[in-house]
PDB file of C-alpha atoms and ligand atoms in Angstrom:
ATOM      1  CA  MET J   1      -7.168  -1.098   5.953  1.00 73.00           C
ATOM      2  CA  THR J   2     -10.386  -2.588   4.665  1.00 78.00           C
ATOM      3  CA  ALA J   3     -10.879  -5.434   2.222  1.00 87.00           C
ATOM      4  CA  GLN J   4     -14.532  -6.372   2.052  1.00 90.00           C
ATOM      5  CA  GLU J   5     -14.968  -4.209  -1.027  1.00 94.00           C
ATOM      6  CA  LEU J   6     -13.195  -6.977  -2.933  1.00 96.00           C
ATOM      7  CA  ALA J   7     -16.326  -9.109  -2.540  1.00 96.00           C
ATOM      8  CA  THR J   8     -18.514  -6.300  -3.890  1.00 96.00           C
ATOM      9  CA  ALA J   9     -16.152  -5.716  -6.805  1.00 97.00           C
ATOM     10  CA  VAL J  10     -16.071  -9.410  -7.748  1.00 98.00           C
ATOM     11  CA  GLN J  11     -19.804  -9.981  -7.222  1.00 98.00           C
ATOM     12  CA  ASN J  12     -20.634  -7.094  -9.542  1.00 98.00           C
ATOM     13  CA  LYS J  13     -18.194  -8.378 -12.179  1.00 98.00           C
ATOM     14  CA  THR J  14     -16.212  -5.151 -12.210  1.00 98.00           C
ATOM     15  CA  ASN J  15     -12.821  -4.682 -13.843  1.00 98.00           C
ATOM     16  CA  VAL J  16     -11.285  -2.920 -10.867  1.00 98.00           C
ATOM     17  CA  LYS J  17      -7.484  -3.118 -10.730  1.00 98.00           C
ATOM     18  CA  ILE J  18      -5.874  -2.624  -7.318  1.00 97.00           C
ATOM     19  CA  ILE J  19      -2.187  -1.863  -6.797  1.00 97.00           C
ATOM     20  CA  VAL J  20      -0.928  -2.299  -3.235  1.00 96.00           C
ATOM     21  CA  MET J  21       2.218  -0.239  -2.617  1.00 95.00           C
ATOM     22  CA  ASN J  22       3.379  -2.694   0.034  1.00 95.00           C
ATOM     23  CA  ASN J  23       5.898  -1.022   2.348  1.00 96.00           C
ATOM     24  CA  ASN J  24       5.371  -3.354   5.328  1.00 95.00           C
ATOM     25  CA  PHE J  25       4.543  -0.262   7.379  1.00 96.00           C
ATOM     26  CA  LEU J  26       1.588   1.901   8.253  1.00 95.00           C
ATOM     27  CA  GLY J  27       3.519   4.288   6.054  1.00 95.00           C
ATOM     28  CA  MET J  28       1.620   7.514   6.544  1.00 93.00           C
ATOM     29  CA  VAL J  29       1.785   7.192  10.329  1.00 95.00           C
ATOM     30  CA  ARG J  30       5.438   6.098  10.173  1.00 96.00           C
ATOM     31  CA  GLN J  31       6.271   9.203   8.103  1.00 96.00           C
ATOM     32  CA  TRP J  32       4.678  11.445  10.733  1.00 94.00           C
ATOM     33  CA  GLN J  33       6.654   9.717  13.456  1.00 96.00           C
ATOM     34  CA  GLU J  34       9.875  10.033  11.442  1.00 95.00           C
ATOM     35  CA  ILE J  35       9.501  13.727  10.663  1.00 93.00           C
ATOM     36  CA  PHE J  36       7.649  15.156  13.664  1.00 92.00           C
ATOM     37  CA  TYR J  37       8.527  12.699  16.440  1.00 94.00           C
ATOM     38  CA  ALA J  38      12.276  12.214  15.911  1.00 96.00           C
ATOM     39  CA  GLY J  39      11.915   8.785  14.357  1.00 95.00           C
ATOM     40  CA  ASN J  40      10.203   7.282  17.395  1.00 97.00           C
ATOM     41  CA  TYR J  41       8.360   4.501  15.635  1.00 97.00           C
ATOM     42  CA  SER J  42       5.434   3.120  17.557  1.00 97.00           C
ATOM     43  CA  HIS J  43       3.125   0.368  16.314  1.00 96.00           C
ATOM     44  CA  VAL J  44       3.761   1.083  12.624  1.00 96.00           C
ATOM     45  CA  ASN J  45       6.033  -1.799  11.675  1.00 95.00           C
ATOM     46  CA  MET J  46       3.930  -4.447   9.941  1.00 91.00           C
ATOM     47  CA  GLN J  47       6.491  -7.183   9.347  1.00 83.00           C
ATOM     48  CA  TRP J  48       3.549  -9.544   9.256  1.00 88.00           C
ATOM     49  CA  VAL J  49       1.107  -8.274   6.668  1.00 91.00           C
ATOM     50  CA  PRO J  50      -1.555 -10.372   4.978  1.00 93.00           C
ATOM     51  CA  ASP J  51      -0.556 -12.304   1.881  1.00 96.00           C
ATOM     52  CA  PHE J  52      -2.381 -10.056  -0.596  1.00 97.00           C
ATOM     53  CA  VAL J  53      -2.182 -12.616  -3.410  1.00 98.00           C
ATOM     54  CA  LYS J  54      -3.967 -15.178  -1.269  1.00 98.00           C
ATOM     55  CA  LEU J  55      -6.363 -12.510  -0.043  1.00 97.00           C
ATOM     56  CA  ALA J  56      -7.297 -11.722  -3.641  1.00 98.00           C
ATOM     57  CA  GLU J  57      -7.766 -15.409  -4.394  1.00 98.00           C
ATOM     58  CA  ALA J  58      -9.922 -15.830  -1.286  1.00 97.00           C
ATOM     59  CA  TYR J  59     -12.293 -13.257  -2.746  1.00 97.00           C
ATOM     60  CA  GLY J  60     -12.251 -14.798  -6.225  1.00 98.00           C
ATOM     61  CA  ALA J  61      -9.943 -12.157  -7.706  1.00 98.00           C
ATOM     62  CA  LEU J  62      -6.611 -12.622  -9.462  1.00 98.00           C
ATOM     63  CA  GLY J  63      -3.588 -11.911  -7.242  1.00 98.00           C
ATOM     64  CA  LEU J  64      -0.129 -11.048  -8.593  1.00 98.00           C
ATOM     65  CA  ARG J  65       3.077  -9.993  -6.864  1.00 98.00           C
ATOM     66  CA  ALA J  66       6.273  -8.163  -7.763  1.00 98.00           C
ATOM     67  CA  THR J  67       9.043  -8.531  -5.202  1.00 97.00           C
ATOM     68  CA  ARG J  68      11.821  -7.150  -7.421  1.00 97.00           C
ATOM     69  CA  PRO J  69      11.899  -4.135  -9.752  1.00 96.00           C
ATOM     70  CA  ASP J  70      12.458  -6.322 -12.812  1.00 98.00           C
ATOM     71  CA  GLN J  71       9.146  -8.092 -12.134  1.00 98.00           C
ATOM     72  CA  LEU J  72       7.130  -4.871 -12.070  1.00 98.00           C
ATOM     73  CA  GLU J  73       6.528  -4.456 -15.790  1.00 98.00           C
ATOM     74  CA  GLY J  74       5.386  -8.052 -16.273  1.00 98.00           C
ATOM     75  CA  VAL J  75       3.022  -7.878 -13.310  1.00 98.00           C
ATOM     76  CA  LEU J  76       1.527  -4.590 -14.514  1.00 98.00           C
ATOM     77  CA  GLN J  77       1.123  -5.876 -18.066  1.00 98.00           C
ATOM     78  CA  ARG J  78      -0.542  -9.099 -16.953  1.00 98.00           C
ATOM     79  CA  GLY J  79      -2.610  -7.455 -14.234  1.00 98.00           C
ATOM     80  CA  LEU J  80      -3.930  -4.585 -16.331  1.00 98.00           C
ATOM     81  CA  SER J  81      -4.756  -6.814 -19.311  1.00 98.00           C
ATOM     82  CA  SER J  82      -6.530  -9.532 -17.286  1.00 98.00           C
ATOM     83  CA  PRO J  83     -10.309  -9.297 -17.067  1.00 98.00           C
ATOM     84  CA  GLY J  84     -12.100  -8.824 -13.765  1.00 98.00           C
ATOM     85  CA  VAL J  85     -10.747  -7.805 -10.386  1.00 98.00           C
ATOM     86  CA  VAL J  86      -6.970  -7.955  -9.983  1.00 98.00           C
ATOM     87  CA  VAL J  87      -4.862  -7.213  -6.904  1.00 98.00           C
ATOM     88  CA  MET J  88      -1.199  -6.462  -7.583  1.00 98.00           C
ATOM     89  CA  ASP J  89       1.039  -6.661  -4.520  1.00 98.00           C
ATOM     90  CA  ILE J  90       4.044  -4.462  -5.289  1.00 97.00           C
ATOM     91  CA  LEU J  91       6.786  -4.470  -2.675  1.00 96.00           C
ATOM     92  CA  VAL J  92       8.305  -1.007  -2.284  1.00 95.00           C
ATOM     93  CA  ASP J  93      10.960   0.609  -0.105  1.00 95.00           C
ATOM     94  CA  GLU J  94       9.926   0.531   3.559  1.00 94.00           C
ATOM     95  CA  GLU J  95      10.888   4.104   4.359  1.00 92.00           C
ATOM     96  CA  ALA J  96       9.981   5.971   1.194  1.00 91.00           C
ATOM     97  CA  ASN J  97       8.093   9.158   2.043  1.00 94.00           C
ATOM     98  CA  VAL J  98       5.139  10.785   0.334  1.00 93.00           C
ATOM     99  CA  TYR J  99       4.954  14.558  -0.129  1.00 95.00           C
ATOM    100  CA  PRO J 100       3.580  17.139   0.237  1.00 95.00           C
ATOM    101  CA  MET J 101       2.282  16.874   3.791  1.00 94.00           C
ATOM    102  CA  VAL J 102       0.802  19.430   6.174  1.00 93.00           C
ATOM    103  CA  PRO J 103       1.825  19.204   9.867  1.00 91.00           C
ATOM    104  CA  ALA J 104      -1.004  18.847  12.383  1.00 88.00           C
ATOM    105  CA  GLY J 105      -2.482  22.232  13.257  1.00 93.00           C
ATOM    106  CA  ALA J 106      -0.466  24.013  10.558  1.00 95.00           C
ATOM    107  CA  GLY J 107      -1.732  25.964   7.582  1.00 96.00           C
ATOM    108  CA  LEU J 108      -1.350  25.064   3.956  1.00 96.00           C
ATOM    109  CA  LYS J 109       1.457  27.660   3.695  1.00 96.00           C
ATOM    110  CA  GLU J 110       3.458  25.521   6.135  1.00 95.00           C
ATOM    111  CA  MET J 111       3.210  22.489   3.892  1.00 95.00           C
ATOM    112  CA  VAL J 112       6.330  20.279   3.949  1.00 92.00           C
ATOM    113  CA  LEU J 113       7.403  19.627   0.380  1.00 93.00           C
ATOM    114  CA  GLY J 114      10.123  17.057   0.996  1.00 88.00           C
TER     115      GLY J 114
HETATM  116  C1  TPP T 201     -10.151   1.905   9.180  1.00 76.07           C
HETATM  117  C2  TPP T 201      -9.069   2.918   9.421  1.00 76.07           C
HETATM  118  N1  TPP T 201      -8.287   2.836  10.532  1.00 76.07           N
HETATM  119  C3  TPP T 201      -7.306   3.715  10.747  1.00 76.07           C
HETATM  120  C4  TPP T 201      -7.047   4.729   9.857  1.00 76.07           C
HETATM  121  C5  TPP T 201      -5.967   5.767  10.110  1.00 76.07           C
HETATM  122  N2  TPP T 201      -4.893   5.624   9.135  1.00 76.07           N
HETATM  123  C6  TPP T 201      -4.775   6.451   8.064  1.00 76.07           C
HETATM  124  S1  TPP T 201      -3.466   6.046   7.059  1.00 76.07           S
HETATM  125  C7  TPP T 201      -3.032   4.777   8.091  1.00 76.07           C
HETATM  126  C8  TPP T 201      -1.860   3.915   7.736  1.00 76.07           C
HETATM  127  C9  TPP T 201      -2.146   3.155   6.469  1.00 76.07           C
HETATM  128  O1  TPP T 201      -1.085   2.262   6.178  1.00 76.07           O
HETATM  129  P1  TPP T 201      -1.073   1.507   4.787  1.00 76.07           P
HETATM  130  O2  TPP T 201      -2.420   0.991   4.461  1.00 76.07           O
HETATM  131  O3  TPP T 201       0.046   0.532   4.873  1.00 76.07           O
HETATM  132  O4  TPP T 201      -0.750   2.668   3.736  1.00 76.07           O
HETATM  133  P2  TPP T 201       0.645   3.484   3.600  1.00 76.07           P
HETATM  134  O5  TPP T 201       0.473   4.734   4.436  1.00 76.07           O
HETATM  135  O6  TPP T 201       1.766   2.620   4.044  1.00 76.07           O
HETATM  136  O7  TPP T 201       0.725   3.818   2.134  1.00 76.07           O
HETATM  137  C10 TPP T 201      -3.901   4.682   9.188  1.00 76.07           C
HETATM  138  C11 TPP T 201      -3.752   3.698  10.297  1.00 76.07           C
HETATM  139  C12 TPP T 201      -7.879   4.777   8.696  1.00 76.07           C
HETATM  140  N3  TPP T 201      -7.724   5.710   7.758  1.00 76.07           N
HETATM  141  N4  TPP T 201      -8.868   3.882   8.514  1.00 76.07           N
HETATM  142 MG1   MG T 202       1.819   0.530   4.121  1.00 76.07          MG
END
């Protein structure tokens, strides 16, 4: 949700490696809407997301992308072994959920595990 740190990372010649788990959704918000609001999706579908490879290049970083599972290993190998700042855009399932999560206003004992 922010990107300007890429400039700081490049300017300071860091070796930061960034992996974008690109689900084309505001995934955390979508998951809340799925589980607690009966799947009423509102303003979470991001069919148009920035091109993260071009975004990386705009900041002077290396950008790589895996659109299929068989490309993942190659992208990770190249990305992690390249010097400097690297952004890896990894396309993942749109509706994969992340657990555990705690409902709003609930205690940790009411944590949803999956
Ligand atoms: C600047 C800013 N605006 C809004 C939020 C509220 N927020 C938290 S997670 C989230 C969705 C993030 O979506 P994405 O970056 O695609 O990550 P995902 O949940 O899909 O892994 C939002 C809008 C935030 N944390 N920061
Ligand atoms: Mg997302």
